PDB file of C-alpha atoms in Angstrom:
ATOM      1  CA  MET A   1       0.000   0.000   0.000  1.00 86.00           C
ATOM      2  CA  VAL A   2       1.351   3.438  -0.954  1.00 86.00           C
ATOM      3  CA  ARG A   3       1.268   5.829   2.006  1.00 87.00           C
ATOM      4  CA  GLY A   4       2.800   8.807   0.258  1.00 93.00           C
ATOM      5  CA  SER A   5       4.659   9.896  -2.855  1.00 96.00           C
ATOM      6  CA  GLY A   6       6.733  12.870  -3.863  1.00 97.00           C
ATOM      7  CA  ILE A   7       8.664  14.124  -6.863  1.00 98.00           C
ATOM      8  CA  ASP A   8      11.071  17.005  -7.317  1.00 98.00           C
ATOM      9  CA  ILE A   9      13.199  18.522 -10.064  1.00 99.00           C
ATOM     10  CA  VAL A  10      16.285  20.698  -9.570  1.00 98.00           C
ATOM     11  CA  GLU A  11      17.929  22.968 -12.108  1.00 99.00           C
ATOM     12  CA  ILE A  12      21.640  22.241 -11.732  1.00 98.00           C
ATOM     13  CA  LYS A  13      22.566  25.821 -12.648  1.00 98.00           C
ATOM     14  CA  LYS A  14      20.612  27.118  -9.616  1.00 98.00           C
ATOM     15  CA  LEU A  15      22.363  24.668  -7.307  1.00 98.00           C
ATOM     16  CA  ASP A  16      25.702  25.774  -8.760  1.00 98.00           C
ATOM     17  CA  ARG A  17      24.861  29.403  -7.958  1.00 98.00           C
ATOM     18  CA  ALA A  18      23.967  28.480  -4.358  1.00 97.00           C
ATOM     19  CA  VAL A  19      27.225  26.566  -3.927  1.00 97.00           C
ATOM     20  CA  LYS A  20      29.258  29.447  -5.375  1.00 97.00           C
ATOM     21  CA  ARG A  21      27.456  32.008  -3.214  1.00 97.00           C
ATOM     22  CA  TRP A  22      27.410  30.184   0.143  1.00 97.00           C
ATOM     23  CA  GLY A  23      30.053  27.475  -0.327  1.00 95.00           C
ATOM     24  CA  ASP A  24      30.628  25.037   2.523  1.00 95.00           C
ATOM     25  CA  VAL A  25      28.004  26.713   4.716  1.00 97.00           C
ATOM     26  CA  PHE A  26      25.329  25.664   2.229  1.00 97.00           C
ATOM     27  CA  LEU A  27      26.828  22.248   1.513  1.00 98.00           C
ATOM     28  CA  LYS A  28      27.201  21.304   5.173  1.00 97.00           C
ATOM     29  CA  ARG A  29      23.673  22.479   5.962  1.00 97.00           C
ATOM     30  CA  VAL A  30      22.137  20.284   3.256  1.00 98.00           C
ATOM     31  CA  TYR A  31      24.404  17.252   2.789  1.00 98.00           C
ATOM     32  CA  THR A  32      25.991  14.656   5.058  1.00 98.00           C
ATOM     33  CA  ALA A  33      29.710  13.901   4.888  1.00 98.00           C
ATOM     34  CA  LYS A  34      28.978  10.651   3.008  1.00 97.00           C
ATOM     35  CA  GLU A  35      26.835  12.451   0.435  1.00 98.00           C
ATOM     36  CA  LEU A  36      29.520  15.071  -0.142  1.00 98.00           C
ATOM     37  CA  ALA A  37      32.288  12.472  -0.434  1.00 97.00           C
ATOM     38  CA  TYR A  38      30.260  10.392  -2.893  1.00 96.00           C
ATOM     39  CA  SER A  39      29.296  13.352  -5.073  1.00 96.00           C
ATOM     40  CA  ARG A  40      32.786  14.852  -5.060  1.00 97.00           C
ATOM     41  CA  SER A  41      34.221  11.518  -6.219  1.00 96.00           C
ATOM     42  CA  LYS A  42      32.202  11.750  -9.438  1.00 95.00           C
ATOM     43  CA  ARG A  43      33.196  13.409 -12.717  1.00 96.00           C
ATOM     44  CA  HIS A  44      30.245  15.840 -12.472  1.00 97.00           C
ATOM     45  CA  PRO A  45      29.661  16.345  -8.725  1.00 97.00           C
ATOM     46  CA  LEU A  46      26.939  18.987  -9.129  1.00 98.00           C
ATOM     47  CA  GLN A  47      24.692  16.522 -10.967  1.00 98.00           C
ATOM     48  CA  HIS A  48      24.954  14.081  -8.062  1.00 98.00           C
ATOM     49  CA  LEU A  49      24.449  16.799  -5.456  1.00 98.00           C
ATOM     50  CA  ALA A  50      21.390  18.041  -7.352  1.00 99.00           C
ATOM     51  CA  ALA A  51      19.934  14.522  -7.554  1.00 98.00           C
ATOM     52  CA  ARG A  52      20.349  14.127  -3.788  1.00 98.00           C
ATOM     53  CA  PHE A  53      18.751  17.518  -3.162  1.00 98.00           C
ATOM     54  CA  ALA A  54      15.800  16.522  -5.367  1.00 99.00           C
ATOM     55  CA  ALA A  55      15.529  13.197  -3.513  1.00 98.00           C
ATOM     56  CA  LYS A  56      15.391  14.929  -0.130  1.00 97.00           C
ATOM     57  CA  GLU A  57      12.683  17.293  -1.374  1.00 96.00           C
ATOM     58  CA  ALA A  58      10.719  14.352  -2.815  1.00 97.00           C
ATOM     59  CA  ILE A  59      10.980  12.549   0.528  1.00 96.00           C
ATOM     60  CA  PHE A  60       9.741  15.632   2.404  1.00 94.00           C
ATOM     61  CA  LYS A  61       6.725  15.701   0.071  1.00 95.00           C
ATOM     62  CA  ALA A  62       6.076  11.965   0.453  1.00 94.00           C
ATOM     63  CA  LEU A  63       6.202  12.186   4.250  1.00 92.00           C
ATOM     64  CA  GLY A  64       3.687  15.030   4.292  1.00 89.00           C
ATOM     65  CA  ASN A  65       2.818  16.285   7.780  1.00 73.00           C
ATOM     66  CA  SER A  66       5.423  14.352   9.702  1.00 70.00           C
ATOM     67  CA  PRO A  67       7.554  15.584  12.590  1.00 71.00           C
ATOM     68  CA  LYS A  68      10.050  18.216  11.522  1.00 84.00           C
ATOM     69  CA  LEU A  69      13.121  16.978   9.691  1.00 89.00           C
ATOM     70  CA  ASN A  70      16.001  18.951   8.263  1.00 93.00           C
ATOM     71  CA  PHE A  71      17.995  18.158   5.135  1.00 96.00           C
ATOM     72  CA  ARG A  72      20.813  16.437   7.016  1.00 96.00           C
ATOM     73  CA  ASP A  73      18.348  14.121   8.786  1.00 95.00           C
ATOM     74  CA  ILE A  74      17.843  12.472   5.398  1.00 96.00           C
ATOM     75  CA  GLU A  75      20.879  10.785   3.868  1.00 97.00           C
ATOM     76  CA  ILE A  76      20.873   9.550   0.271  1.00 97.00           C
ATOM     77  CA  ILE A  77      23.514   6.915  -0.351  1.00 94.00           C
ATOM     78  CA  ASN A  78      24.019   4.040  -2.770  1.00 93.00           C
ATOM     79  CA  ASP A  79      24.088   0.317  -2.131  1.00 91.00           C
ATOM     80  CA  VAL A  80      26.842  -1.957  -3.487  1.00 92.00           C
ATOM     81  CA  ASN A  81      25.007  -2.169  -6.821  1.00 95.00           C
ATOM     82  CA  GLY A  82      24.758   1.617  -7.153  1.00 91.00           C
ATOM     83  CA  ARG A  83      21.050   1.853  -6.311  1.00 93.00           C
ATOM     84  CA  PRO A  84      20.128   4.885  -4.214  1.00 94.00           C
ATOM     85  CA  PHE A  85      18.444   4.468  -0.864  1.00 92.00           C
ATOM     86  CA  CYS A  86      17.830   6.728   2.086  1.00 94.00           C
ATOM     87  CA  ARG A  87      18.363   6.713   5.789  1.00 93.00           C
ATOM     88  CA  ILE A  88      16.226   8.978   7.911  1.00 93.00           C
ATOM     89  CA  LYS A  89      17.488   9.881  11.356  1.00 90.00           C
ATOM     90  CA  ASN A  90      15.614   8.041  14.138  1.00 84.00           C
ATOM     91  CA  ARG A  91      13.197   6.340  11.701  1.00 82.00           C
ATOM     92  CA  LYS A  92      12.705   2.969  10.128  1.00 83.00           C
ATOM     93  CA  THR A  93      10.807   3.883   6.995  1.00 81.00           C
ATOM     94  CA  SER A  94      10.986   2.009   3.721  1.00 85.00           C
ATOM     95  CA  ILE A  95      11.120   4.451   0.817  1.00 93.00           C
ATOM     96  CA  ALA A  96      11.496   3.540  -2.856  1.00 95.00           C
ATOM     97  CA  LEU A  97      13.718   6.104  -4.586  1.00 97.00           C
ATOM     98  CA  SER A  98      14.478   6.872  -8.202  1.00 97.00           C
ATOM     99  CA  LEU A  99      17.050   9.503  -9.187  1.00 98.00           C
ATOM    100  CA  SER A 100      18.087  10.730 -12.616  1.00 98.00           C
ATOM    101  CA  HIS A 101      19.988  13.660 -14.073  1.00 97.00           C
ATOM    102  CA  THR A 102      21.053  15.299 -17.308  1.00 97.00           C
ATOM    103  CA  ASP A 103      23.552  18.097 -17.825  1.00 95.00           C
ATOM    104  CA  HIS A 104      20.908  20.645 -16.798  1.00 98.00           C
ATOM    105  CA  TYR A 105      18.387  18.983 -14.462  1.00 99.00           C
ATOM    106  CA  ALA A 106      18.148  16.371 -11.730  1.00 99.00           C
ATOM    107  CA  VAL A 107      14.905  14.660 -10.774  1.00 99.00           C
ATOM    108  CA  ALA A 108      13.885  12.277  -8.018  1.00 99.00           C
ATOM    109  CA  SER A 109      10.783  10.431  -6.936  1.00 98.00           C
ATOM    110  CA  ALA A 110      10.034   8.869  -3.566  1.00 98.00           C
ATOM    111  CA  ILE A 111       7.290   6.403  -2.675  1.00 97.00           C
ATOM    112  CA  LEU A 112       6.412   5.320   0.871  1.00 91.00           C
TER     113      LEU A 112
END
């Protein structure tokens, strides 16, 4: 049974502007150390950061009126096969995630 769903799209150029303007303050407010390390290890780190941002927004939408979470309470990481999954601080919630990106946009969907 589906209890909630969410989708989000991020323009990579806008994320790039935020990173250039606020730098590490922005990055450390939104991403965990694992998310930053993973994204920075990629050829196009902004695409991976944008996909994770979109995933977090999609999860917020899927959860609806749940207790307050911040961006760092949600961690988007990959399993050994490269599939994304999330960990939510102090929760055991099963969420199906799908992430994708192009040179200009990143999109994510989340289903509870």
